[in-house]
Tab-separated table of C-alpha atoms in Angstrom:
chain	number	residue	atom	x	y	z
U	1	MET	CA	0.003	0.005	0.008
U	2	THR	CA	1.582	3.268	-1.080
U	3	GLU	CA	-1.125	5.845	-0.366
U	4	ALA	CA	-4.240	6.237	1.696
U	5	ALA	CA	-7.343	8.351	1.169
U	6	ILE	CA	-8.465	10.766	3.859
U	7	PRO	CA	-12.284	10.925	4.182
U	8	GLU	CA	-13.886	14.196	3.160
U	9	ASP	CA	-16.731	13.710	5.625
U	10	GLY	CA	-17.798	11.195	8.188
U	11	GLY	CA	-20.013	10.520	11.162
U	12	TRP	CA	-21.667	7.946	13.359
U	13	THR	CA	-25.113	6.453	12.874
U	14	GLU	CA	-26.979	3.189	13.421
U	15	LEU	CA	-27.449	0.754	10.587
U	16	ARG	CA	-31.172	0.327	10.125
U	17	ALA	CA	-30.922	-3.386	9.425
U	18	ASP	CA	-29.520	-4.369	12.815
U	19	GLY	CA	-29.097	-1.223	14.929
U	20	THR	CA	-25.324	-1.541	15.117
U	21	ASP	CA	-23.209	1.590	15.537
U	22	THR	CA	-21.832	2.417	12.113
U	23	LEU	CA	-19.071	4.786	11.101
U	24	VAL	CA	-19.982	6.278	7.703
U	25	LEU	CA	-17.223	7.860	5.589
U	26	SER	CA	-17.418	9.790	2.345
U	27	ILE	CA	-14.410	9.479	0.020
U	28	PRO	CA	-15.397	11.216	-3.259
U	29	GLU	CA	-12.060	10.400	-4.914
U	30	TRP	CA	-13.148	6.732	-4.954
U	31	ALA	CA	-16.213	7.432	-7.179
U	32	GLY	CA	-14.664	5.358	-9.978
U	33	ASP	CA	-14.105	2.442	-7.615
U	34	VAL	CA	-17.314	2.383	-5.561
U	35	LYS	CA	-19.595	1.398	-8.434
U	36	GLN	CA	-21.529	-1.363	-6.676
U	37	SER	CA	-22.076	-2.241	-3.055
U	38	GLU	CA	-19.674	-4.809	-1.658
U	39	GLU	CA	-19.174	-6.376	1.743
U	40	ALA	CA	-15.697	-7.434	2.819
U	41	ASP	CA	-13.965	-8.814	5.825
U	42	GLU	CA	-10.275	-8.720	4.881
U	43	TYR	CA	-8.820	-5.795	6.711
U	44	VAL	CA	-6.034	-4.681	9.025
U	45	TRP	CA	-5.538	-1.628	11.211
U	46	MET	CA	-2.056	-0.084	11.277
U	47	TYR	CA	-0.633	2.931	13.043
U	48	ASP	CA	1.575	5.415	11.173
U	49	ARG	CA	3.759	7.046	13.807
U	50	GLY	CA	5.225	9.652	11.434
U	51	ASN	CA	1.793	11.024	10.545
U	52	ASP	CA	0.121	10.186	13.871
U	53	ALA	CA	-2.646	8.394	12.023
U	54	TYR	CA	-4.410	5.082	12.049
U	55	LEU	CA	-4.685	3.351	8.675
U	56	PHE	CA	-7.552	1.053	7.753
U	57	CYS	CA	-6.266	-1.183	4.956
U	58	PHE	CA	-8.549	-3.629	3.209
U	59	ARG	CA	-8.840	-5.922	0.224
U	60	LEU	CA	-11.985	-6.533	-1.789
U	61	LYS	CA	-12.828	-9.432	-4.037
U	62	GLY	CA	-10.703	-9.317	-7.139
U	63	LYS	CA	-7.718	-8.406	-4.896
U	64	ARG	CA	-8.314	-4.657	-5.081
U	65	GLU	CA	-6.545	-2.985	-2.149
U	66	TYR	CA	-7.390	0.328	-0.460
U	67	ALA	CA	-6.369	2.291	2.591
U	68	VAL	CA	-8.127	4.996	4.603
U	69	ALA	CA	-6.095	7.367	6.767
U	70	PHE	CA	-7.429	8.641	10.089
U	71	PRO	CA	-5.026	11.472	11.064
U	72	ARG	CA	-5.372	12.286	14.763
U	73	GLU	CA	-6.805	15.802	14.365
U	74	HIS	CA	-8.940	15.052	11.295
U	75	ALA	CA	-10.740	11.768	10.684
U	76	GLY	CA	-9.061	10.404	13.783
U	77	ILE	CA	-11.523	12.372	15.868
U	78	LEU	CA	-14.150	9.855	14.779
U	79	LEU	CA	-12.036	7.016	16.273
U	80	LYS	CA	-11.916	8.815	19.651
U	81	ASP	CA	-15.701	8.465	19.931
U	82	LYS	CA	-16.805	5.904	22.553
U	83	ARG	CA	-18.534	3.859	19.851
U	84	ALA	CA	-15.141	3.090	18.285
U	85	TYR	CA	-14.042	1.213	21.420
U	86	ALA	CA	-16.497	-1.634	20.753
U	87	PRO	CA	-17.097	-3.590	17.510
U	88	PHE	CA	-18.774	-1.392	14.912
U	89	HIS	CA	-19.671	-1.392	11.242
U	90	LEU	CA	-17.752	0.749	8.763
U	91	LEU	CA	-19.484	1.996	5.605
U	92	ILE	CA	-17.536	3.825	2.894
U	93	THR	CA	-19.289	5.666	0.084
U	94	SER	CA	-18.147	8.101	-2.580
U	95	GLN	CA	-21.394	10.061	-2.209
U	96	PRO	CA	-21.443	13.353	-0.258
U	97	LEU	CA	-23.063	12.676	3.110
U	98	SER	CA	-24.818	16.015	3.321
U	99	ASP	CA	-27.061	15.656	0.261
U	100	SER	CA	-27.466	11.937	-0.078
U	101	ASP	CA	-30.604	10.023	0.887
U	102	SER	CA	-28.926	6.779	-0.117
U	103	LEU	CA	-25.399	5.709	0.707
U	104	ASP	CA	-25.388	3.115	-2.116
U	105	PRO	CA	-23.152	2.056	-3.636
U	106	CYS	CA	-20.802	1.485	-0.714
U	107	PHE	CA	-18.162	-0.750	0.816
U	108	LEU	CA	-19.430	-2.287	4.088
U	109	PHE	CA	-17.419	-3.917	6.820
U	110	ARG	CA	-19.323	-5.517	9.698
U	111	ASN	CA	-18.106	-5.835	13.263
U	112	ILE	CA	-14.840	-4.006	12.843
U	113	LYS	CA	-12.511	-4.056	15.839
U	114	LEU	CA	-9.854	-1.369	16.248
U	115	LYS	CA	-6.928	-2.577	18.326
U	116	ARG	CA	-5.362	0.594	19.605
U	117	HIS	CA	-1.585	0.958	19.261
U	118	PRO	CA	0.046	1.643	22.638
U	119	GLN	CA	2.351	4.353	21.257
U	120	ALA	CA	-0.548	6.229	19.679
U	121	GLY	CA	-2.006	7.321	22.969
U	122	TRP	CA	-5.441	7.786	21.467
C-alpha cells in the first residue's frame, strides 16, 4: 500500500438493518471504484507514527486494495468516539453525506474491531 485516502466527511449512525453503531465515511475520490455495493472482511488496522494516524487497509474481491487514513486531528476524531471502542460497522461511500438520501453504492465492513496501538495514545 503506497497511499491512503483521507475521508472528506464522516459521522456515526446506526445501521437500520440491525441497529449496530456504524461509522460512515465519504471518500469522493473513490467514485470510480465504488460502483456497486460490496461487503468485505479482509482488513487490518495499522498505526503510522510519522503522521500520527491510524490506517484502515482492506482488500476486496478481485484483490483490489485500499487504505483509509485517520489522522489524529482530522478523521481520527471519529475514532476517539466511545462507539469506536467496541465492535462497529464501517461504511464507505463516494457520495457526499450532506445531500445523499442513499449511501449506495458502498463498501461495508461488519463488526470491525480497532486494536489501539500503545504508542498512539489515542
